[in-house]
Each structure stands twice: as structure tokens, then as C-alpha cells.
Short mmCIF file of C-alpha atoms and ligand atoms in Angstrom, two decimals:
data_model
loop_
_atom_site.label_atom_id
_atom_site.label_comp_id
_atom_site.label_asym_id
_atom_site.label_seq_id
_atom_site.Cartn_x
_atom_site.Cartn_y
_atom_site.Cartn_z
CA UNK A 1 85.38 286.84 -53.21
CA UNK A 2 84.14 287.60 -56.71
CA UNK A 3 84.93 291.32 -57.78
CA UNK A 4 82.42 293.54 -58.96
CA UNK A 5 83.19 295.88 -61.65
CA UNK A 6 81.33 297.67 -64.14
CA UNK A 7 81.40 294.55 -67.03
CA UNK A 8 80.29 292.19 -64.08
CA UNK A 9 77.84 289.58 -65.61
CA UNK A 10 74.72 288.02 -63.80
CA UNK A 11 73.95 284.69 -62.94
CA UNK A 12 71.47 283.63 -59.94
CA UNK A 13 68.54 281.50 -58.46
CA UNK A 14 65.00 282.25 -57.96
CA UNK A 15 63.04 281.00 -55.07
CA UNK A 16 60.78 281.84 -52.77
CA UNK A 17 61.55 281.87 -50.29
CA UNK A 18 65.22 281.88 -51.15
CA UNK A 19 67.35 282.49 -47.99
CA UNK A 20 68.14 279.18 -47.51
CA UNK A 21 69.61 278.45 -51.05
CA UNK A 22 73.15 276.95 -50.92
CA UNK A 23 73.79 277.74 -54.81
CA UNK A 24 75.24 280.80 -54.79
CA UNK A 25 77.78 279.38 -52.21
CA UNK A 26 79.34 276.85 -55.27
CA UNK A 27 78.70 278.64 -57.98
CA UNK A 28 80.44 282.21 -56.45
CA UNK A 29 82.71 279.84 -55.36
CA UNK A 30 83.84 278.38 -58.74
CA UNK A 31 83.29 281.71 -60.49
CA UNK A 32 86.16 282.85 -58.41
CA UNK A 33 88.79 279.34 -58.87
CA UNK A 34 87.90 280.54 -62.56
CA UNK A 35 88.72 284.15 -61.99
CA UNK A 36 85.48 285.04 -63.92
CA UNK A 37 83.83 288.09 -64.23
CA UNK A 38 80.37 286.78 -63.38
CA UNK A 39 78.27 287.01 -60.12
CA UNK A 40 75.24 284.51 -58.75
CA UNK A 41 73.08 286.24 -56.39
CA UNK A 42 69.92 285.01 -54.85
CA UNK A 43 66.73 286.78 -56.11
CA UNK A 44 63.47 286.51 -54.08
CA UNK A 45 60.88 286.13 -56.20
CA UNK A 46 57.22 286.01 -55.31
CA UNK A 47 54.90 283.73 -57.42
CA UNK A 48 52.78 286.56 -58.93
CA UNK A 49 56.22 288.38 -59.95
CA UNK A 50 57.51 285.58 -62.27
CA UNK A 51 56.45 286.92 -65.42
CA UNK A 52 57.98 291.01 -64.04
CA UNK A 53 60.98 288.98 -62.89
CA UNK A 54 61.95 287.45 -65.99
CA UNK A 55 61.40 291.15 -68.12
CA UNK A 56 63.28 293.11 -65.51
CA UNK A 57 65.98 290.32 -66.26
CA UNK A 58 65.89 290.36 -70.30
CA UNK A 59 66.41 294.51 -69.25
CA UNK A 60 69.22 293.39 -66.73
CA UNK A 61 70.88 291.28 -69.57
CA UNK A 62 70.72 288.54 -66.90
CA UNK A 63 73.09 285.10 -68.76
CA UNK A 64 70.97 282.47 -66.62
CA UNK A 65 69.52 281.39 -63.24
CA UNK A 66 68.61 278.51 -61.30
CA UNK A 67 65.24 277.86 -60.60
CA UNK A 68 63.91 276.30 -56.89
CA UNK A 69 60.14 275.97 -55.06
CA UNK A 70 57.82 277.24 -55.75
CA UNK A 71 58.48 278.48 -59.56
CA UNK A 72 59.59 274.74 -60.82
CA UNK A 73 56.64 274.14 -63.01
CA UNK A 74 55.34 277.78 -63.26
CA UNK A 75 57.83 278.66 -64.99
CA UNK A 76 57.63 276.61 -67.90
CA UNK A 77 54.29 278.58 -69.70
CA UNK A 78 56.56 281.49 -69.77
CA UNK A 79 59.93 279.87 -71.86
CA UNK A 80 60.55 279.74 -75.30
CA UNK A 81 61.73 276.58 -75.52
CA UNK A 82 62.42 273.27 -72.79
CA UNK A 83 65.02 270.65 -72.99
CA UNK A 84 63.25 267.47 -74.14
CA UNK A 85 64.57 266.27 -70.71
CA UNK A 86 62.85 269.04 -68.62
CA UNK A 87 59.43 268.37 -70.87
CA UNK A 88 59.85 264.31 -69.40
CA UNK A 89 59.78 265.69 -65.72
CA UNK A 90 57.83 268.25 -65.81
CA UNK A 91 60.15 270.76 -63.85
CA UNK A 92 63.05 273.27 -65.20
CA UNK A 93 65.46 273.84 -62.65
CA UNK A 94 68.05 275.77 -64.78
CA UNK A 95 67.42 278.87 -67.30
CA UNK A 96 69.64 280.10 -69.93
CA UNK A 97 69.39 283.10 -72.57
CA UNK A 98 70.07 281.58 -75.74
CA UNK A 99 69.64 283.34 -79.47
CA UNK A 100 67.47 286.63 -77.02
CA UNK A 101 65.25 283.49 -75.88
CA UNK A 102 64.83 281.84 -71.78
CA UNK A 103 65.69 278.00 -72.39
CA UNK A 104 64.76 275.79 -69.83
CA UNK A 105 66.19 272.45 -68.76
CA UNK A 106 66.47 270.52 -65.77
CA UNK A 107 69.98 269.33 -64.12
CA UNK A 108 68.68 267.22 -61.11
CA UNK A 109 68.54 264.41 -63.58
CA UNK A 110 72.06 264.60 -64.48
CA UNK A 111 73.02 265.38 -61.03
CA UNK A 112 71.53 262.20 -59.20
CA UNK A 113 72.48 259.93 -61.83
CA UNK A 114 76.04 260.85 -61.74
CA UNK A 115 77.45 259.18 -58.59
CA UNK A 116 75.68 256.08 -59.67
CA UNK A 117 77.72 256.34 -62.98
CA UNK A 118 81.43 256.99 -61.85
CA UNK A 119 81.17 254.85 -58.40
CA UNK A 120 78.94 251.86 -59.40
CA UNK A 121 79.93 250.82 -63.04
CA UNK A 122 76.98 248.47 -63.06
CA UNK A 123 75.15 247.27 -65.75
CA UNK A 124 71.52 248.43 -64.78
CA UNK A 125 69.32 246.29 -67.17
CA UNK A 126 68.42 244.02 -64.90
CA UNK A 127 68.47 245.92 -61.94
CA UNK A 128 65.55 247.01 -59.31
CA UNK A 129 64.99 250.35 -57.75
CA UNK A 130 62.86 250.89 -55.39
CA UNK A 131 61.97 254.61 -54.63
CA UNK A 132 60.63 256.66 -51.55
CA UNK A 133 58.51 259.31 -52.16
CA UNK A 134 56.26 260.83 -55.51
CA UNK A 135 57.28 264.44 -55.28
CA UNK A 136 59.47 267.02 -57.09
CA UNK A 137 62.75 265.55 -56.50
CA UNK A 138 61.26 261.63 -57.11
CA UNK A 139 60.22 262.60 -60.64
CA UNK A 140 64.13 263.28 -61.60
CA UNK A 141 64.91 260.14 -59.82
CA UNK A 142 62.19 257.95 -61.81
CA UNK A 143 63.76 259.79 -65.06
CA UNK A 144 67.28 259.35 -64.14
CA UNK A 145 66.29 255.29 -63.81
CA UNK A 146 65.17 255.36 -66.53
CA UNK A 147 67.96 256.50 -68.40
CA UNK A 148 70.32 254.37 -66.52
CA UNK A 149 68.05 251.34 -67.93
CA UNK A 150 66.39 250.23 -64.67
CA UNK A 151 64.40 246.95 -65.80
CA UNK A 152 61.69 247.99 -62.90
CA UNK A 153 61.48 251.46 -61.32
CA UNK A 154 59.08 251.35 -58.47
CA UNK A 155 57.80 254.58 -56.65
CA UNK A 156 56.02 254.06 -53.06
CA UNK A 157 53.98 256.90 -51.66
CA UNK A 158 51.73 257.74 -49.07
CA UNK A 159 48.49 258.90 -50.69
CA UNK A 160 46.85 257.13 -53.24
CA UNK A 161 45.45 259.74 -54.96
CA UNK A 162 48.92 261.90 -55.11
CA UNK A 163 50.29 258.33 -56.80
CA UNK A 164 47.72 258.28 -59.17
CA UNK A 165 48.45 261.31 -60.05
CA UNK A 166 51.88 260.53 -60.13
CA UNK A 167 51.85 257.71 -62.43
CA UNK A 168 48.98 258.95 -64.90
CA UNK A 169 51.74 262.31 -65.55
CA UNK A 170 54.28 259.97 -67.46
CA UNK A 171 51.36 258.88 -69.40
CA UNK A 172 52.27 259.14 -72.66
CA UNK A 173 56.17 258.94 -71.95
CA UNK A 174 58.49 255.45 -72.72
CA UNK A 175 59.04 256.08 -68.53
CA UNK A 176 55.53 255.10 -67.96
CA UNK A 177 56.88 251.26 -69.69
CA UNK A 178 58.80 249.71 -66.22
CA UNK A 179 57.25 252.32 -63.66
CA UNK A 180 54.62 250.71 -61.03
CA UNK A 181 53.61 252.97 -58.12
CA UNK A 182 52.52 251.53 -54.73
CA UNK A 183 51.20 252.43 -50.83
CA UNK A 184 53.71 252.12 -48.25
CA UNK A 185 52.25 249.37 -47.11
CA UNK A 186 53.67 247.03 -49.92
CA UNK A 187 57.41 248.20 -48.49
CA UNK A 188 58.02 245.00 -47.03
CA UNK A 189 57.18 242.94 -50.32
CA UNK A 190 59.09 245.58 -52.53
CA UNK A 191 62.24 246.10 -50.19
CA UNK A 192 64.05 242.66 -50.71
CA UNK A 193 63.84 243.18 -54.63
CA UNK A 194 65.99 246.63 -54.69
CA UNK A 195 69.17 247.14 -55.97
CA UNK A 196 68.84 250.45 -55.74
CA UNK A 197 66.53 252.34 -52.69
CA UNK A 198 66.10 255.77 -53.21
CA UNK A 199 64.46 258.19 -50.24
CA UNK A 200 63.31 261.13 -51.47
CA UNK A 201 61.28 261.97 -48.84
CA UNK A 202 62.28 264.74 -46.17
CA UNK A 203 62.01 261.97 -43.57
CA UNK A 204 65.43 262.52 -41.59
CA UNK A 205 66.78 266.00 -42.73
CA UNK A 206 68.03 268.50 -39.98
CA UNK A 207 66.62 268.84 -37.43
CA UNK A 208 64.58 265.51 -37.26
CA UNK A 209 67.94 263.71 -37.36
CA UNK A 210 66.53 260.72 -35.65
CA UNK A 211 63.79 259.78 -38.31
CA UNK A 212 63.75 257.43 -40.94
CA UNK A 213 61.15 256.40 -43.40
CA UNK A 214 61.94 252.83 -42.93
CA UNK A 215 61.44 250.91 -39.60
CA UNK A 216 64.35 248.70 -38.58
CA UNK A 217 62.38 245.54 -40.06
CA UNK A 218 61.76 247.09 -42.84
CA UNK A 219 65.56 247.86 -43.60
CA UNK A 220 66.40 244.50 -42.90
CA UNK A 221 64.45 243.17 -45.68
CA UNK A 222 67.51 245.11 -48.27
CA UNK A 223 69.54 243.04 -49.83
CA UNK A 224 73.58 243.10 -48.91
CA UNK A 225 75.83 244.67 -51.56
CA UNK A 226 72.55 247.47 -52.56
CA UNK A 227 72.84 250.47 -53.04
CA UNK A 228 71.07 252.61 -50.70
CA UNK A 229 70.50 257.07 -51.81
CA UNK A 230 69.23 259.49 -49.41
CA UNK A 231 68.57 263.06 -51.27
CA UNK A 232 68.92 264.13 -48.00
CA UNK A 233 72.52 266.11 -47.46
CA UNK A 234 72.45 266.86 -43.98
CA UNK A 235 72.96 265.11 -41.51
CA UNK A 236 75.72 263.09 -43.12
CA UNK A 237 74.91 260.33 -42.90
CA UNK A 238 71.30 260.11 -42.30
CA UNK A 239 69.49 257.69 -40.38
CA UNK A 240 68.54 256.08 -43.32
CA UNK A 241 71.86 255.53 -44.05
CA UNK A 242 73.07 254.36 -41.02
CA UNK A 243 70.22 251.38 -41.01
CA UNK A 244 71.36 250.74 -44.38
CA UNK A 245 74.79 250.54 -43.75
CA UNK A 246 74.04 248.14 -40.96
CA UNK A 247 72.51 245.88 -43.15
CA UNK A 248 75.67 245.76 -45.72
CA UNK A 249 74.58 248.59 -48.04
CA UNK A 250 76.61 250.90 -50.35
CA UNK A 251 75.53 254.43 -49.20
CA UNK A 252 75.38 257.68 -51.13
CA UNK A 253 74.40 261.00 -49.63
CA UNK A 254 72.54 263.94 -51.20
CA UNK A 255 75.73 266.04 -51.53
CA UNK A 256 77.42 264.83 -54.81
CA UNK A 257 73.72 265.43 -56.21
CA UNK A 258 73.27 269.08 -54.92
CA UNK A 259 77.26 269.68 -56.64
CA UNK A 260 76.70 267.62 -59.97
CA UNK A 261 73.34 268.90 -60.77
CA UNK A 262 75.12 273.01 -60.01
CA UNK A 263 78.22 271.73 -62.13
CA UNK A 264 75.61 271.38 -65.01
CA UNK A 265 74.08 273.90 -65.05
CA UNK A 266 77.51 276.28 -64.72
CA UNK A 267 78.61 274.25 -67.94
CA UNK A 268 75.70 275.38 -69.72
CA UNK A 269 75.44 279.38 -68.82
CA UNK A 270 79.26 279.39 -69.35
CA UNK A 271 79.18 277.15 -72.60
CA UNK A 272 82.25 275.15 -71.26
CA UNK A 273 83.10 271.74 -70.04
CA UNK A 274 85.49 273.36 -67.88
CA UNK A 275 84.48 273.70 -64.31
CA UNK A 276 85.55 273.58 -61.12
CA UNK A 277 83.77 270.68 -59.38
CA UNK A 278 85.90 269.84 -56.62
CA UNK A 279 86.03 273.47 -55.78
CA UNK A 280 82.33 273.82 -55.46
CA UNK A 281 82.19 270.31 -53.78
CA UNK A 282 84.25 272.30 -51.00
CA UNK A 283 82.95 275.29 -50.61
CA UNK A 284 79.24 273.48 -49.67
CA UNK A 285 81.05 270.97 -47.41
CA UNK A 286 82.76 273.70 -45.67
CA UNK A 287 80.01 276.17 -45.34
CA UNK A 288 77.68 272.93 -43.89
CA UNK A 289 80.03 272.26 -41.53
CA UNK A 290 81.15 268.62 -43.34
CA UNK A 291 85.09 269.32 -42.56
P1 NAP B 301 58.31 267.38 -52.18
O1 NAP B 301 57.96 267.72 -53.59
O2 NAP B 301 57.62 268.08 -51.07
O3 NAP B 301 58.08 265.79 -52.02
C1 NAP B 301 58.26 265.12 -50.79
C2 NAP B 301 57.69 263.71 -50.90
O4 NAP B 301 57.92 263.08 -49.64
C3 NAP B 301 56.19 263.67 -51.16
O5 NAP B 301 55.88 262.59 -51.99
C4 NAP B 301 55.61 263.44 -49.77
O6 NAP B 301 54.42 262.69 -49.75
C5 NAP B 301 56.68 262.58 -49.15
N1 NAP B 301 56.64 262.68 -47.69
C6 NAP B 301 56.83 263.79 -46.95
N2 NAP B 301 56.70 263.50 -45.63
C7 NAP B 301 56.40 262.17 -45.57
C8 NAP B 301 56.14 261.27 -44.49
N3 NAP B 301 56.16 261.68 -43.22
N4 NAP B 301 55.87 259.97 -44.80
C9 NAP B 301 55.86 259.55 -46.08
N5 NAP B 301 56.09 260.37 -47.15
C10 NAP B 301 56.37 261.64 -46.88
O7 NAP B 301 59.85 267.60 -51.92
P2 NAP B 301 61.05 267.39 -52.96
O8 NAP B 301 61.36 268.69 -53.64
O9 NAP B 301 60.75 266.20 -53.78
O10 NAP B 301 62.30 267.11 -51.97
C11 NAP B 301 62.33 265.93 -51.21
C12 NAP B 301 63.67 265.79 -50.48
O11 NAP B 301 64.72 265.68 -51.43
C13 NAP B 301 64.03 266.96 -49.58
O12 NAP B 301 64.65 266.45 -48.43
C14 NAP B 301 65.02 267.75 -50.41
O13 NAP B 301 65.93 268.49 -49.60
C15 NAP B 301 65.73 266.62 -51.14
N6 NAP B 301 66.33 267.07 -52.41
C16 NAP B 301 67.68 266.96 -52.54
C17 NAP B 301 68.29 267.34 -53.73
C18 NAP B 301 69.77 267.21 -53.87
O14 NAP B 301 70.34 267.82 -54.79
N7 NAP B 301 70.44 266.43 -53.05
C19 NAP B 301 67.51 267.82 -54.79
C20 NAP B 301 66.12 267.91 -54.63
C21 NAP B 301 65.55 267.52 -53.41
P3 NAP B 301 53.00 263.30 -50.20
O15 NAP B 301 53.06 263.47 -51.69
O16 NAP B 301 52.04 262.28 -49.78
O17 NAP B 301 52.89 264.61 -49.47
#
């Protein structure tokens, strides 16, 4: 347990609603392994109190805060400056006071590209990834492909219109170059061709532990030896998984994602390389039940 004195410094995350956040569990967690005088507390924060919010938090002397739904993208108008990565998504995730300025940048990128990078050592030119869903979490997985080198990054969806949409926001970015979108219906054509399948759709979180976005066939259309990434971090694994698995796929759960992408962002309040991973990696497997 962190102690609270009278020098105590702030960290936290804004949400709303908030409850359900697991950050403060790995990063109160690491702040004590560090023996830190810091605390991260949740802060519920309705949309139309962003802008009070942030004030009452220059007053506070607040050092930085994670950022969940809904305040993502509305919080961007009101930064001084974003991280050229955060601009390419669209979404800032994690806030820092730098120079008596808010500087926004976005650590879901680093986060789900980082157990690719120190399980896989793959050269990903000419690889394939196929990806579920055209939401929040799918734009850091279409950037963090991209970076990686993906030679095609595909994104299926259910709604045309939301795909459109989807593809016309990268635009004018270099991610736009190898990024096709598609309906679901073109799973079965685009499924044999991945290397790397990505859900990131909700399909099969807790409760609906039974559900997968992929039907058996589909599945069985993935290649042996691919690499198969549910965002999803409970249950472990996921259904998706488990069909995956079945057909000879490397599996990676939305865990190491959730702890890398919190890892970053402590580096960056605390302006060291220093921190605890493994303790953090703990404390959210232990407080999910994982042990
Ligand atoms: P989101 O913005 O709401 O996007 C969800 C996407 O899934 C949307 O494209 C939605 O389609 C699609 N979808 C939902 N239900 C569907 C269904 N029944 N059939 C087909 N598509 C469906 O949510 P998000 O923020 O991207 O989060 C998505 C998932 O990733 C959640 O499970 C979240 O917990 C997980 N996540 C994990 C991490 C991590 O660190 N591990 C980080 C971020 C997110 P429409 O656009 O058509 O509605």
C-alpha cells in the first residue's frame, strides 16, 4: 500500500464511467515495488467536465493521467501539444505536464506491438494481418502494423459506412498505403492469407465467454504456425483462442497489452526506463483471478 503523506504526488485515469478501470491496480502497484512517493487514483469525469477537470488539475499540480472512454478523442482540442503518434490514431490515452503544458500521446500502440516484438522475432515485410473490428482499439492495431512493416493490413467490419469512415480517417497518412477495409462477409477469402489475426471486437469478453467472432469454418481457413491476438483479457483464453489454437495457432491474450501499454506510460510521467513490469504484470493477474 502506497503511503500518503503531505509531499504525495498525483498520478491517475479519467473515465467515465471509471469504476471498472484496472490501472490504478498496476500502476499503485509498481509505485509501491519502487517505494515512490506518488499515488494513481481513479477520477470520474463527466464529458462536459473535461475542460474544469483538467484546470482543477493544473491547480492540483497533477504529474499525469491516463485517459479511457469516453474522453479519448475529446480530449485532444484541449492539449498543447500530441505525440506525432497520438495525431496518426486519432486518440491520446496518456497525459503528461511537461514545461506547465498537458502533452498527449497514446501507449496502446506500443503496448500491442510489444509481445509481437520480444516473442515472434519475425521479419514482418512480407507478412499479412488480418484484423477484426474498426473501432478505438483497431486504430492502434492498424498503426502498430504499420510500424512493424505489415506488407498488407486488412481491417473487416460490420457496417459499411463505419468502414468508410474508417479508412477515409488515415487519409492523408503513409498508413492509408497497405490498409484495405472489408464486410465480414469477405472473412472466408481474407482468413487463409493472415499471418497475423487480430480481434478487436468485444465478441467473447466476460460474461459472453462462449462467443466468438469467427464460426468454426471460418477458423479453419487460418493458416498453421499464425499468429492469432485477442484484445480481449478475460477469459484467458478466449474462445477465439481456443478455435485458434485448435487449428495450430500461436496465441496471445490481451493481458501483456493492458501491462505494456501502463509500463509506458509510467516511463513517461516518471521520466525513467526503470519500471517494474513484472510487478504490475502480477498485481492485474492476481486481482483477475489469473493465479
Ligand atoms: P469499440 O470502439 O466499441 O469498437 C468495437 C468494434 O467491435 C467496433 O468496430 C464494432 O463494430 C465491433 N463489434 C462490436 N460488436 C460486434 C459484433 N457483434 N459483430 C461484429 N463486430 C462487432 O471498442 P474498443 O475500445 O475498440 O475495444 C474493443 C475491445 O478491445 C474490447 O474488448 C476491449 O476490452 C479491448 N481492448 C483491450 C485493450 C488491451 O489493452 N488489451 C485495449 C483496448 C481495448 P461497429 O463499428 O460496427 O459497431
Amino acid at each position: 500500500m502506497t503511503k500518503i503523506t503531505g509531499t504525495t504526488k498525483l498520478l491517475g485515469v479519467i473515465g467515465h464511467p471509471v469504476e471498472h478501470s484496472l490501472s490504478p491496480i498496476m500502476h499503485n502497484a509498481a509505485i509501491a515495488q519502487l517505494g515512490l512517493d506518488y499515488a494513481y487514483l481513479p477520477f470520474p469525469i463527466a464529458p462536459e467536465n473535461l475542460q474544469v477537470a483538467l484546470a482543477g488539475f493544473v491547480a492540483l499540480g497533477v504529474t499525469g493521467f491516463s485517459v479511457t472512454i469516453p474522453h479519448k478523442q475529446a480530449i485532444i482540442p484541449l492539449l498543447s501539444e500530441i505525440t506525432p503518434l497520438a495525431e496518426a490514431i486519432g486518440a491520446v490515452n496518456t497525459v503528461t505536464r511537461q514545461n506547465h503544458q498537458w502533452v498527449g500521446t497514446n501507449t496502446d500502440i506500443v503496448g500491442f506491438i510489444s509481445p509481437l516484438q520480444t516473442t515472434y522475432h519475425q521479419d514482418w515485410g512480407q507478412k499479412v494481418a488480418v484484423i477484426l473490428g474498426n473501432g478505438g482499439a483497431a486504430r492502434a492495431v492498424v498503426a502498430g502494423c504499420h510500424q512493424l512493416g505489415f506488407a498488407e493490413i486488412h481491417v473487416v467490419g460490420r457496417n459499411q459506412q463505419r468502414l468508410t469512415q474508417f479508412r477515409d480517417s488515415w487519409e492523408h497518412s503513409p498508413l492509408a498505403d497497405n490498409l484495405q477495409v472489408h464486410t465480414w462477409d469477405k472473412l472466408a477469402k481474407l482468413i487463409p492469407q493472415a499471418n497475423l489475426l487480430v480481434n478487436t471486437t468485444p465478441i467473447g469478453m466476460y460474461p459472453k465467454v462462449d462467443d466468438s467472432p469467427l464460426s468454426a469454418a471460418e477458423m479453419a481457413g487460418l493458416p498453421k504456425g499464425a499468429i492469432a491476438y485477442d484484445l480481449i483479457y478475460i477469459p484467458q483464453p478466449t474462445q477465439f483462442l481456443k478455435q485458434a489454437i485448435t487449428q495450430g495457432a500461436i496465441a496471445i491474450d490481451g493481458l501483456e497489452m493492458l501491462v505494456q501499454q501502463g509500463a509506458a506510460a509510467l516511463k513517461i510521467w516518471l521520466q525513467q526506463e526503470n519500471v517494474p513490469v513484472d510487478v504490475m504484470r502480477q498485481a492485474l493477474r492476481h486481482h483477475l483471478g489469473l493465479n
